[in-house]
Coordinates of C-alpha atoms in Angstrom, one line a residue:
X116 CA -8.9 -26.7 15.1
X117 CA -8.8 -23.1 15.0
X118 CA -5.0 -21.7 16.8
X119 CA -3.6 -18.8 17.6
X120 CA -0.4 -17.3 15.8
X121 CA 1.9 -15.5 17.6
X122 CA 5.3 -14.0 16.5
X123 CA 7.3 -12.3 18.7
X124 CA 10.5 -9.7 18.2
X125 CA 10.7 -10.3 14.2
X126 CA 14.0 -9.0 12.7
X127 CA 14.5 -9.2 9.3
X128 CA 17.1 -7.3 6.6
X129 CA 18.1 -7.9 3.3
X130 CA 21.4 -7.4 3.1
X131 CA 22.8 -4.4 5.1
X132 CA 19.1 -2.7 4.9
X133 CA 17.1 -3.4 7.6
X134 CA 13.2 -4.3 6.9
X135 CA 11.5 -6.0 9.9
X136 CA 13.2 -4.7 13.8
X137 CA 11.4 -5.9 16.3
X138 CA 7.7 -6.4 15.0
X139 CA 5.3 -8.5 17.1
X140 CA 1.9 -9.7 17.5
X141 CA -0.7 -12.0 18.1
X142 CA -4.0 -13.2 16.2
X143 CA -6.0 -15.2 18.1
X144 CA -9.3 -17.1 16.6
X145 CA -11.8 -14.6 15.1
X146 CA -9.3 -11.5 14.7
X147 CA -8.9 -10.1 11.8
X148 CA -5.6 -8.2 11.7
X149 CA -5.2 -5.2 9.2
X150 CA -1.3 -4.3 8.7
X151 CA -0.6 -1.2 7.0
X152 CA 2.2 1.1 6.0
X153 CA 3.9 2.7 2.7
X154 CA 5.0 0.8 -0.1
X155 CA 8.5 -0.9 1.1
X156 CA 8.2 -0.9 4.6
X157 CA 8.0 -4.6 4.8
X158 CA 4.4 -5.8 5.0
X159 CA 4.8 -8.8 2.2
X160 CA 7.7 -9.2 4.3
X161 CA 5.8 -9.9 7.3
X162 CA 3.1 -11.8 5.7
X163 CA 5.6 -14.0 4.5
X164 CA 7.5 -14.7 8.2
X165 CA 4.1 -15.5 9.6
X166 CA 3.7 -17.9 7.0
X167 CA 6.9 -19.6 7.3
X168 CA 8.4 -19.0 3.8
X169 CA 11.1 -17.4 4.9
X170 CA 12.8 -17.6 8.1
X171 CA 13.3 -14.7 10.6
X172 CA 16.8 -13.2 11.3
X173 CA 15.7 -12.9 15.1
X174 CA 12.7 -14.2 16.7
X175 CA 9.6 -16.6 16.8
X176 CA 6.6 -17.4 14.7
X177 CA 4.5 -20.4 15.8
X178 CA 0.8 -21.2 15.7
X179 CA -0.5 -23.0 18.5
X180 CA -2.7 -25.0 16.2
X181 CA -4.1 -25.5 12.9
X182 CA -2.4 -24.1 9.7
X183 CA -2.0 -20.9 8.2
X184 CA -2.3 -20.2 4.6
X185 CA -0.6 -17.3 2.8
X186 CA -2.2 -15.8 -0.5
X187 CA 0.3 -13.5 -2.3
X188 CA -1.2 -10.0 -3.8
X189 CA -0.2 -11.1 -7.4
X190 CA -1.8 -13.9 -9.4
X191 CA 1.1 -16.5 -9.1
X192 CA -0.7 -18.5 -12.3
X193 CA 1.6 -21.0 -14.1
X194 CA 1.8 -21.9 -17.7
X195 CA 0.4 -25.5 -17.8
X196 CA -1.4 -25.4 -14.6
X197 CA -5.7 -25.9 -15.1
X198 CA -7.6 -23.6 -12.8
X199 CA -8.1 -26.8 -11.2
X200 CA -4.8 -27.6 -9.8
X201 CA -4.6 -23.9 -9.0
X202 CA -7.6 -23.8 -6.5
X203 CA -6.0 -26.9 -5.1
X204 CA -2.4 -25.2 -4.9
X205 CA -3.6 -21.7 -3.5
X206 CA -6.0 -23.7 -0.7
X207 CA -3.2 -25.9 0.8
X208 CA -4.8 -29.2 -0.5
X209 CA -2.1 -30.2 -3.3
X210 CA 0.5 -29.7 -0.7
X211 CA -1.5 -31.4 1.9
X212 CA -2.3 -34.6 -0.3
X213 CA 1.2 -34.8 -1.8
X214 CA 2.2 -35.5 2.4
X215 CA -0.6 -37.7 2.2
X216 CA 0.7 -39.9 -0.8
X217 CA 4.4 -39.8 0.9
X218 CA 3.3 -41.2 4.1
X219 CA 1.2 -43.4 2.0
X220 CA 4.3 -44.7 0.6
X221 CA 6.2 -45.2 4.0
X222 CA 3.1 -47.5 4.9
X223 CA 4.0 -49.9 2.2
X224 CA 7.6 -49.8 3.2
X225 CA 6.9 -49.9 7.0
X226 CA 9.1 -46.9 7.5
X227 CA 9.1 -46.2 11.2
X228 CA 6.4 -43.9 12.5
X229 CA 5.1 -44.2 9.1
X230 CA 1.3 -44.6 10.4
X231 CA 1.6 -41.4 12.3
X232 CA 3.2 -39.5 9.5
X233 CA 0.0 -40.7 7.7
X234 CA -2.8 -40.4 10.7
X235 CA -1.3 -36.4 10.7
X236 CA -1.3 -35.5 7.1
X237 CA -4.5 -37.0 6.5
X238 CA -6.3 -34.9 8.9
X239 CA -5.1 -31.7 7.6
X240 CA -5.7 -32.9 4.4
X241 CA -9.0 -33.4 5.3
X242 CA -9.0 -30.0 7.8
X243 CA -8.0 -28.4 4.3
X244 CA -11.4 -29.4 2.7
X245 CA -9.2 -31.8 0.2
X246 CA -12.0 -34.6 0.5
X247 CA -14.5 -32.5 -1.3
X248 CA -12.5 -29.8 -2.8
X249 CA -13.7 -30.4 -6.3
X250 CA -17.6 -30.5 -5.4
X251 CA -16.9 -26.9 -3.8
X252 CA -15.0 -25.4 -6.1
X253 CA -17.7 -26.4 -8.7
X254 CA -20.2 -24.1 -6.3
X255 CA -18.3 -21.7 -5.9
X256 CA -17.6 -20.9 -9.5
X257 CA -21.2 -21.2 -10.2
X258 CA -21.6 -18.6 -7.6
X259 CA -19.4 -16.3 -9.2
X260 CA -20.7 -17.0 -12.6
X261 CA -17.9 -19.3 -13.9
X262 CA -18.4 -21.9 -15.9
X263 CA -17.4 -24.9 -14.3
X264 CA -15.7 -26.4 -17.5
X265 CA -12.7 -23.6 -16.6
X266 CA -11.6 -26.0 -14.2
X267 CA -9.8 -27.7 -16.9
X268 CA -8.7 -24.7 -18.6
X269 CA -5.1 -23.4 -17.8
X270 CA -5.2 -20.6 -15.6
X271 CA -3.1 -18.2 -18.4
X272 CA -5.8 -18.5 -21.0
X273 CA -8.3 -16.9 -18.1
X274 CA -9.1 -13.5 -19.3
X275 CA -8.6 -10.5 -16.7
X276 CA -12.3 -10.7 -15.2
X277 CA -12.1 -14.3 -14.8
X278 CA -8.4 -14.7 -13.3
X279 CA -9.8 -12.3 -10.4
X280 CA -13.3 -14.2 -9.6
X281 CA -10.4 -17.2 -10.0
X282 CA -8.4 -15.7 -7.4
X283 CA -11.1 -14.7 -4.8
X284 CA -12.5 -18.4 -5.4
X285 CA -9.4 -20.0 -3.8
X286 CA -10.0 -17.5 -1.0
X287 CA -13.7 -18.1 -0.4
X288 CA -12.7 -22.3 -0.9
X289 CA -9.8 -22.1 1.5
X290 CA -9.4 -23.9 5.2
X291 CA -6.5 -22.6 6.8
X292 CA -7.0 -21.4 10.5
X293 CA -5.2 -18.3 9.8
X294 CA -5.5 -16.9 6.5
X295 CA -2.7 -14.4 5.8
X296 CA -4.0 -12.0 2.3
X297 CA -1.9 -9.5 0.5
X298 CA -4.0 -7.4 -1.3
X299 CA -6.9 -9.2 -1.4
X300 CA -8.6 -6.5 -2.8
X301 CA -7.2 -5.9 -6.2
X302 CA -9.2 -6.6 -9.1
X303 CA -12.4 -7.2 -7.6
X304 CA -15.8 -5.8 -8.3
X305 CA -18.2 -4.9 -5.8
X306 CA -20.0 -8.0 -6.0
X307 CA -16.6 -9.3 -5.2
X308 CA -15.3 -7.4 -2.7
X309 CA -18.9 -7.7 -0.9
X310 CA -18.3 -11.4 -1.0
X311 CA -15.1 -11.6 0.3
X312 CA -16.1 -9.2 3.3
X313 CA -18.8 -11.6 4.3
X314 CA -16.0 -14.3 4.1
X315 CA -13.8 -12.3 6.0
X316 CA -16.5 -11.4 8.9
X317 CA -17.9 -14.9 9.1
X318 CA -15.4 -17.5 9.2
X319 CA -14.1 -18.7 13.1
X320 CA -9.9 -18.3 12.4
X321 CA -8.0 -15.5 12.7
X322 CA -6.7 -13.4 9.6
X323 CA -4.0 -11.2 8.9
X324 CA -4.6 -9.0 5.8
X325 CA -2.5 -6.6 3.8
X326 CA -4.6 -3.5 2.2
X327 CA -4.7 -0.7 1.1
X328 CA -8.4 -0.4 0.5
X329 CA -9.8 1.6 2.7
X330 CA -13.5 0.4 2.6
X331 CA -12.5 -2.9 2.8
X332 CA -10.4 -2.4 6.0
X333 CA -13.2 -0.6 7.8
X334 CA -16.0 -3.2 7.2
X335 CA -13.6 -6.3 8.6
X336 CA -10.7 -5.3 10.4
X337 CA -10.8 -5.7 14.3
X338 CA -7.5 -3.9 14.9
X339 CA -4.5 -2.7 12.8
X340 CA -0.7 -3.0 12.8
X341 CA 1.5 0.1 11.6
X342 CA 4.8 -0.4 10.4
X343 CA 7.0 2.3 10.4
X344 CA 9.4 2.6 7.5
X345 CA 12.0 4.5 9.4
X346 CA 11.9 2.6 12.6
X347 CA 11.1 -0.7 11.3
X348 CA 9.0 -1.2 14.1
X349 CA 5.0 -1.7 14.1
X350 CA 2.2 -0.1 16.1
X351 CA -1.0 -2.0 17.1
X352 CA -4.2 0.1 17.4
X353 CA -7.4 -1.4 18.8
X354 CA -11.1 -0.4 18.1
X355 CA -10.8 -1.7 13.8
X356 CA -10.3 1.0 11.1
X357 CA -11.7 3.8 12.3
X358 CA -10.6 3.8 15.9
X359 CA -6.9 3.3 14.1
X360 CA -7.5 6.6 12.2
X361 CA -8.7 8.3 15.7
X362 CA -5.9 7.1 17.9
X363 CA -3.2 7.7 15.2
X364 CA -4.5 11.0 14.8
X365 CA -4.6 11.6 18.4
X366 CA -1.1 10.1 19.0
X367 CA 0.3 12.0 16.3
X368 CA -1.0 15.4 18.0
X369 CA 0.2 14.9 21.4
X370 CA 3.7 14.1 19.9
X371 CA 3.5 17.6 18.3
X372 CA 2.2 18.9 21.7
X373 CA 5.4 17.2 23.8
X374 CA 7.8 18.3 20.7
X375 CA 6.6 22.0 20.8
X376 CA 6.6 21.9 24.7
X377 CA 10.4 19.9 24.9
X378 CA 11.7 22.8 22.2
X379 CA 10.5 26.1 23.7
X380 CA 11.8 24.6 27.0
X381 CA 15.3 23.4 25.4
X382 CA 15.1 27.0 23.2
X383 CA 13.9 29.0 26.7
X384 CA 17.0 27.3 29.1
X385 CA 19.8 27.7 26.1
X386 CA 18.6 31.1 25.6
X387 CA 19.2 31.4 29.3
X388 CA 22.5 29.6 29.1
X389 CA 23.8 31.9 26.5
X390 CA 23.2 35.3 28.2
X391 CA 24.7 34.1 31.8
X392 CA 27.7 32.8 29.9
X393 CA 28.0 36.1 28.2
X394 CA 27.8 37.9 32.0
X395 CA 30.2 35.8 33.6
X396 CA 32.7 36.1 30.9
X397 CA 32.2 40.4 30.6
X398 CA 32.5 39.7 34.9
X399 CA 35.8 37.5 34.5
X400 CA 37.4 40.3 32.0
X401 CA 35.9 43.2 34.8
X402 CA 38.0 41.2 37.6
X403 CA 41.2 40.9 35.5
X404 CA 41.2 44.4 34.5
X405 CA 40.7 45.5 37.9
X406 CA 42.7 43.1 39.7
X407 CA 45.9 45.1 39.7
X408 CA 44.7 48.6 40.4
X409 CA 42.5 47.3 43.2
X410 CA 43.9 47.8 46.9
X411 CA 40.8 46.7 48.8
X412 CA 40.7 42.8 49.2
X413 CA 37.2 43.2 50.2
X414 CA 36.5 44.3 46.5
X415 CA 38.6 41.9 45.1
X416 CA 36.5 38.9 46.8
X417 CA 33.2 40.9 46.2
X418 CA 33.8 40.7 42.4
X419 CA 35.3 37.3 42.6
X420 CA 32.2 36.0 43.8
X421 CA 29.9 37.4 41.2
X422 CA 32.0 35.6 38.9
X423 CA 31.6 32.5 40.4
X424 CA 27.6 33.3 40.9
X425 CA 27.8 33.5 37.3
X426 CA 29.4 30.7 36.4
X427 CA 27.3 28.2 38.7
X428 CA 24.5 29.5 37.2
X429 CA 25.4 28.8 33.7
X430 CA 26.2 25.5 34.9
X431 CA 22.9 25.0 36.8
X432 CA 21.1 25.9 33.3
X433 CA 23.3 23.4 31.5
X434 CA 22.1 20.6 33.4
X435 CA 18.6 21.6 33.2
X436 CA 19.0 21.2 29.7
X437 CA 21.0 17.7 29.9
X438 CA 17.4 16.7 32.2
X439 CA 15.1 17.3 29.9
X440 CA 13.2 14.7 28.1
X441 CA 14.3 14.6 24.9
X442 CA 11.3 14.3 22.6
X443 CA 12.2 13.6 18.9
X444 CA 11.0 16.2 16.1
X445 CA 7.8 14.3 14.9
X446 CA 9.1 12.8 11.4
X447 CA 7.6 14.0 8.0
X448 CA 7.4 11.5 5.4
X449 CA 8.6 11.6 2.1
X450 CA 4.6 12.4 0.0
X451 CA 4.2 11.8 -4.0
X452 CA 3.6 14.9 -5.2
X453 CA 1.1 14.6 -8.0
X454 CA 0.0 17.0 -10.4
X455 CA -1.9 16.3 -13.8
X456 CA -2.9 18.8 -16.8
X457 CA -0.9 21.5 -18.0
X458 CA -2.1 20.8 -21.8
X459 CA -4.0 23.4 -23.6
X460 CA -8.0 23.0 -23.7
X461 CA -9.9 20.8 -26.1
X462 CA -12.9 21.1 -28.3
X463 CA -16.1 20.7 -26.6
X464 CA -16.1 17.2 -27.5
X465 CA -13.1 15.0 -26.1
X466 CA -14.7 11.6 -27.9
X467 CA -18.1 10.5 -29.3
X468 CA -19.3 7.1 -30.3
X469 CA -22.0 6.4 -32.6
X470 CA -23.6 3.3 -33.2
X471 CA -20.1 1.8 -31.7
X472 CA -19.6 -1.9 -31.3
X473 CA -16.4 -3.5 -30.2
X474 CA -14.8 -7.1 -30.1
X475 CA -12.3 -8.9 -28.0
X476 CA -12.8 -12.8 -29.2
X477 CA -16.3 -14.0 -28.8
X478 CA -17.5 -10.7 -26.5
X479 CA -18.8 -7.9 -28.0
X480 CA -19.9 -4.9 -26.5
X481 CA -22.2 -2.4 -27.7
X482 CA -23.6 -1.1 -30.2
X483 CA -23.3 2.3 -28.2
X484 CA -23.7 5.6 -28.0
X485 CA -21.7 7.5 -26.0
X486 CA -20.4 11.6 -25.4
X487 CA -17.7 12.7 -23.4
X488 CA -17.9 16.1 -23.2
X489 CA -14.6 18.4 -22.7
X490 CA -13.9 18.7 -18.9
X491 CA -16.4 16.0 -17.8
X492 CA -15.5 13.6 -15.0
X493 CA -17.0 10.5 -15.5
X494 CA -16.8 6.8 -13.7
X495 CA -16.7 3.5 -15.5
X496 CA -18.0 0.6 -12.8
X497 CA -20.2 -2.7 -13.9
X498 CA -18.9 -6.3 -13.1
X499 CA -15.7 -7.8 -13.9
X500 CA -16.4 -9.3 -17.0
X501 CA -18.7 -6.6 -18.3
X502 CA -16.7 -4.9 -20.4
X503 CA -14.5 -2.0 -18.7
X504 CA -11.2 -2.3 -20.9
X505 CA -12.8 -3.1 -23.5
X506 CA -15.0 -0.2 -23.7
X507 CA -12.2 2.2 -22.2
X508 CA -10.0 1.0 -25.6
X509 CA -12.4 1.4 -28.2
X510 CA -12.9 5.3 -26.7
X511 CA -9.0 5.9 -27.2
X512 CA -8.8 4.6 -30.1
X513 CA -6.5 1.2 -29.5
X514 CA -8.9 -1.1 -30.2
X515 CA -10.8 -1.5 -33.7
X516 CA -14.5 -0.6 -33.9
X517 CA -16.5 -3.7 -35.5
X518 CA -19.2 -1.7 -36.3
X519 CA -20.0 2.3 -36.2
X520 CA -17.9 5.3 -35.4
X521 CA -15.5 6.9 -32.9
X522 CA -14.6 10.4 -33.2
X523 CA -12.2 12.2 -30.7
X524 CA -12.0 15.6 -30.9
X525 CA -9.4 17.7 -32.3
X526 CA -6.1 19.1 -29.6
X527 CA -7.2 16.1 -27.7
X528 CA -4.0 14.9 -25.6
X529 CA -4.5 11.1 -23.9
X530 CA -3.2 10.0 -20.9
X531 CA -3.6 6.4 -19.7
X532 CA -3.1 4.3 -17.1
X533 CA -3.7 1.0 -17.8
X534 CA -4.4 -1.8 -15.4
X535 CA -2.0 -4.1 -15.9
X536 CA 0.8 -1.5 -16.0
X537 CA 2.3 -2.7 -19.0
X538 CA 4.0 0.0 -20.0
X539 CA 7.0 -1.0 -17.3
X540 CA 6.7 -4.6 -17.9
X541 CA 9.2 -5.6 -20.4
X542 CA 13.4 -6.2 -20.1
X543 CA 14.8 -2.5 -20.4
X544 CA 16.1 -0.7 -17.4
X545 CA 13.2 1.3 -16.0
X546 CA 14.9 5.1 -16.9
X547 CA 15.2 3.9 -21.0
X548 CA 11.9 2.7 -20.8
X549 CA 10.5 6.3 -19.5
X550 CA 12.7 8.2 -21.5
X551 CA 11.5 6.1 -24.4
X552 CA 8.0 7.0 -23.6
X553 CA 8.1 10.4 -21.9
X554 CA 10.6 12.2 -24.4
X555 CA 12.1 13.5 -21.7
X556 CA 16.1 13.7 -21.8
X557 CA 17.8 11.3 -19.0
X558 CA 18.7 13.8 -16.5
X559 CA 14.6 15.3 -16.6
X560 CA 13.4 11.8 -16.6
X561 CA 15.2 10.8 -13.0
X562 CA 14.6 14.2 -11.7
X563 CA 11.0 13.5 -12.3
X564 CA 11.2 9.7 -10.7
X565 CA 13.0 10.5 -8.0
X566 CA 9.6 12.8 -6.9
X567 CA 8.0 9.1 -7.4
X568 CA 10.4 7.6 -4.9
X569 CA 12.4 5.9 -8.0
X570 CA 15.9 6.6 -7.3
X571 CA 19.1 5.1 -8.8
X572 CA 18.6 1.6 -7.1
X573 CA 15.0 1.1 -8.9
X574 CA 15.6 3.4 -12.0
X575 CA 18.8 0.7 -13.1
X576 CA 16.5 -2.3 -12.7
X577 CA 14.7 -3.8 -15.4
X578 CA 11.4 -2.6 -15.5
X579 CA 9.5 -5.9 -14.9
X580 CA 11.7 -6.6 -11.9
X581 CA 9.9 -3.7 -9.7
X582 CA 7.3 -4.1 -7.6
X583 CA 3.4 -3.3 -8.6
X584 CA 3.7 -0.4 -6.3
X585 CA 6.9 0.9 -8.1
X586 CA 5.4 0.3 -11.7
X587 CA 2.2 2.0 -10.6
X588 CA 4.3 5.1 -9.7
X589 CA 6.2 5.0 -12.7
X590 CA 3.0 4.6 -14.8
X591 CA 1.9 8.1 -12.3
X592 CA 5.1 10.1 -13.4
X593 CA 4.5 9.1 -17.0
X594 CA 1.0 10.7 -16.9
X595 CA 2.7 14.0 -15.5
X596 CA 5.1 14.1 -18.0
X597 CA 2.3 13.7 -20.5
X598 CA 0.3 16.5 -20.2
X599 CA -2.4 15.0 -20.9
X600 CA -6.4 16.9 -21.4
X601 CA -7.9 13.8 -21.1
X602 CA -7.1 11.3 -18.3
X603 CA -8.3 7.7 -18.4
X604 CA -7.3 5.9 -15.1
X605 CA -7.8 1.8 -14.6
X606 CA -8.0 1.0 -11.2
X607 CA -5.2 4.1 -10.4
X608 CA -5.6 3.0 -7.1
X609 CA -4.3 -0.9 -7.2
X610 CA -0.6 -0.9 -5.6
X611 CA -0.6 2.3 -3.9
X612 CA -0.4 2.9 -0.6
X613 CA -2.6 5.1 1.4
X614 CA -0.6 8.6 1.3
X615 CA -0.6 8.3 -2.2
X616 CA -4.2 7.4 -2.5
X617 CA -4.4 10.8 -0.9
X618 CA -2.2 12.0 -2.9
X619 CA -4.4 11.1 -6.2
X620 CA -7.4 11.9 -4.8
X621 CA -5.8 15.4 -4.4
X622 CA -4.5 16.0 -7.6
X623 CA -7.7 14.5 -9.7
X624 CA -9.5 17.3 -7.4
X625 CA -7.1 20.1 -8.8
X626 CA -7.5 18.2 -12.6
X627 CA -9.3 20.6 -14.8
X628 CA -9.2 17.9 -18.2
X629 CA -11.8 15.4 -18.9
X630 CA -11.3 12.4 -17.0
X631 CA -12.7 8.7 -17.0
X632 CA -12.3 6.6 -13.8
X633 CA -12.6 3.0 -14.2
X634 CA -11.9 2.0 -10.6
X635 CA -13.6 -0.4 -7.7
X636 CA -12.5 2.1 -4.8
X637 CA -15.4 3.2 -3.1
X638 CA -13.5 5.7 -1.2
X639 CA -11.9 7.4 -4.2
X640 CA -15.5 7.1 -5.9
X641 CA -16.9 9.1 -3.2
X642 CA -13.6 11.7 -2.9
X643 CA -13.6 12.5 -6.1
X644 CA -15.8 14.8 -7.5
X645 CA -17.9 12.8 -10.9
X646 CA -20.1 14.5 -13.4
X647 CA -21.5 11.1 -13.8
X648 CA -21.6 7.3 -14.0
X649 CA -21.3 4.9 -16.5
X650 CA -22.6 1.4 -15.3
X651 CA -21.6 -1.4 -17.4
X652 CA -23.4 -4.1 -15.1
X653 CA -26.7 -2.7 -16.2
X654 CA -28.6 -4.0 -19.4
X655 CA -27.0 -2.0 -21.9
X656 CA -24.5 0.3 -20.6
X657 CA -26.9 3.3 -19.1
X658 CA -26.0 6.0 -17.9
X659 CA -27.1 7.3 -14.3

């Protein structure tokens, strides 16, 4: 029973600050809606209006039919709660049955309209895929190469790999006729992220997704909503990901085209303005000075009427200015400007491992050998699962070898960005949590966030109240207080928006350090410039 959503005119604002004014759309069955926009212009927002967690200042959300299904970005896993119940949470079905058992109850009571109550949660219980939920999810773990036995297993004892193939299974099980995804994205491995486009492309309802992967967008997105953090309005595009990127671009250069045409106008008739102004006032002085000496009346009028010539055509040039269309000057956003290095050179060695093995509970990786040579730019890919962070912390030194040797080479300076962003993830206000780590006095450190976008608002929160976004650009700022000679990135990418994915891609270009990229971003893959790659997913770690 595939339906159509529709919102029309959405207003939102939290407090005095407004975040949604104005936004509208429509996602019939089979389109698949890509909403884009910097970090904090309101795209969770939306995704949550459209699901109907929270209610619109102004306007309308309805779906014509069917149910829509909202999967936040991050893992929302409970203490207590198996893997189980989770799949059944994130799908719909444990809300869906627990209607189902109420308007079982009001059957044995003979509540009025009890048996319709019933007849109506049971069929989106069943629309949900509840009846067989368990059988799938069993399937679809397999699939991802899960052990089915994690069903019973509470979700915060999953390890990182297994949380996300946990989180893309409640996508790939799900039944909502519109399924509304907030970074789906994050996380995943390129068997993943293959999977979930074919899921994406081939199911009948409609979908509204949040990303800012740009891969992913241009192999499912039909068309793509912009919202614009200034106007708090939204732009639709047609034509999927790449026609967006052509008709922006195109709309962005006529506005330059109308601005530069409106200015030299407005510039040319001001200009005008000015000088007849200045004529008519040197002709009005003329008149006065001559007015008393003069005998001839005929002279008198003569110069009276130049004045007045004057004067109407100042006025005529004034209103050709108030005619004009005013075009506004096309609007520069604020960009993160990044820059990494400024640490003195290394040996020729940044970090070798002999015979290396390392242990995280019952995995082990290795044994391996493995070089990084001074100034090499290297990629760490292989499934989730296979070892990444595990490898990546044995290199810098912050987890224990079990068996061989790790040497890092001497002046070498490490920078990190971790995955999970942990270094912003505890109870102190985010500035004495830089300052703590950076060195930095307080006045330095919020000169330096503010270039991040972390102004007084964010930088007096606690850390682990910001967003992923603002963490990630915390965790970005760190790095370029660090001056680090030897970058080592997890998934830098996760969280940010697109101009800052530019952004990065720019200033790992520009890096002159040895850097290891452990990321799933096929874009930045291909826009940054690798000496190699290290696949884990292959039989023992070779190198390609």
């Amino acid at each position: 029973m595939a339906g159509t959503l529709i919102a029309q005119n959405l207003h939102k604002a939290h407090g005095a600050a407004a975040i949604l004014a104005g936004v509208s759309l429509t996602v019939a069955p089979g389109d698949v809606l890509g909403v884009v926009g910097p970090n904090g212009a309101g795209k969770s927002t939306l995704l949550r209006l459209l699901a109907g967690l929270d209610r619109p200042d102004r306007g309308d959300v309805r779906l014509t039919a069917g149910t829509a299904g909202y999967l936040p970005q991050e893992p929302d896993r409970a203490p207590g709660e198996t893997l189980q119940h989770y799949l059944a949470r994130r799908t719909g079905v444990a809300d869906a049955d627990a209607r189902v058992q109420a308007a079982t109850a009001g059957l044995a009571t003979d509540e009025a309209g009890a048996a319709d109550r019933y007849a109506e949660a049971f069929e989106a219980w069943l629309n949900l895929g509840g009846a067989d939920l368990e059988q799938r999810a069993e399937a679809v773990l397999r699939d991802l190469g899960l052990d089915v036995k994690l069903l019973d297993l509470e979700v915060v004892a999953l390890s990182g790999g297994q949380a996300a193939r946990a989180s893309l299974a409640a996508i790939l099980l799900s039944r909502f006729d519109v399924l509304l995804l907030d970074e789906p994205t994050n996380d995943l491995d390129f068997d993943g992220l293959a999977r979930l486009e074919r899921f994406v492309a081939e199911r009948p309802g409609g979908a509204v997704i949040v990303s800012h992967d740009r891969a992913f967008l241009a192999r499912t997105v039909t068309r793509v909503l912009e919202i614009d953090e200034i106007a708090h309005t939204a732009a639709e595009y047609g034509g999927g990901w790449a026609g967006y990127l052509e008709l922006r671009a195109t709309a962005a250069r006529h506005h330059e085209e109308r601005y530069d045409t409106f200015s030299a106008q407005r510039d040319r008739l001001t200009d005008r303005a000015h000088t007849q102004r200045q004529w008519a006032d040197r002709g009005v002085r003329r008149a006065k000075a001559s007015a008393g000496g003069e005998k001839d009346k005929f002279v008198r009028n003569r110069a009276a009427e130049r004045s007045e010539k004057q004067a109407s055509k100042v006025r005529a040039s004034e209103k050709a200015i108030e005619r004009l269309e005013v075009v506004e000057k096309p609007w520069k956003r604020w960009e993160l400007q990044l820059r990494f290095g400024g640490g003195e050179r290394s040996g020729d060695v940044t970090v070798r491992l002999d015979g290396a093995e390392i242990r995280r509970g019952t995995f082990t990786l290795g044994p391996l050998d493995l070089e990084l040579a001074w100034g090499e730019r290297v990629a760490l890919v292989g499934p989730n699962g296979s070892g990444k962070t595990t490898l990546v912390e044995g290199l810098i030194g912050t987890a224990p070898l079990a068996a061989g040797t790790r040497w890092i080479g001497p002046g070498v300076r490490i920078g990190t960005l971790d995955q999970a962003r942990a270094g912003f993830d505890g109870t102190h206000t985010l500035i004495d949590a830089f300052v703590e780590q950076s060195g930095l006095q307080q006045q330095e450190a919020r000169s330096l966030l503010a270039k991040f976008g972390l102004e007084r608002d964010e930088v007096s929160r606690a850390a682990r109240s910001l967003s992923p976004g603002e963490r990630t650009r915390a965790s970005l700022a760190l790095l370029m207080a660090s001056g680090a000679n030897w970058l080592v990135l997890d998934e830098p990418t996760n969280h940010l928006d697109l101009p800052a994915i530019e952004q990065l891609e720019t200033a790992l270009d520009a890096y002159d350090g040895t850097l290891l990229l452990v990321t799933h971003d096929r874009e930045l893959l291909q826009a940054v410039k690798l000496d190699r790659t290290i696949d884990l997913g292959a039989a023992s770690a070779t190198h390609r």
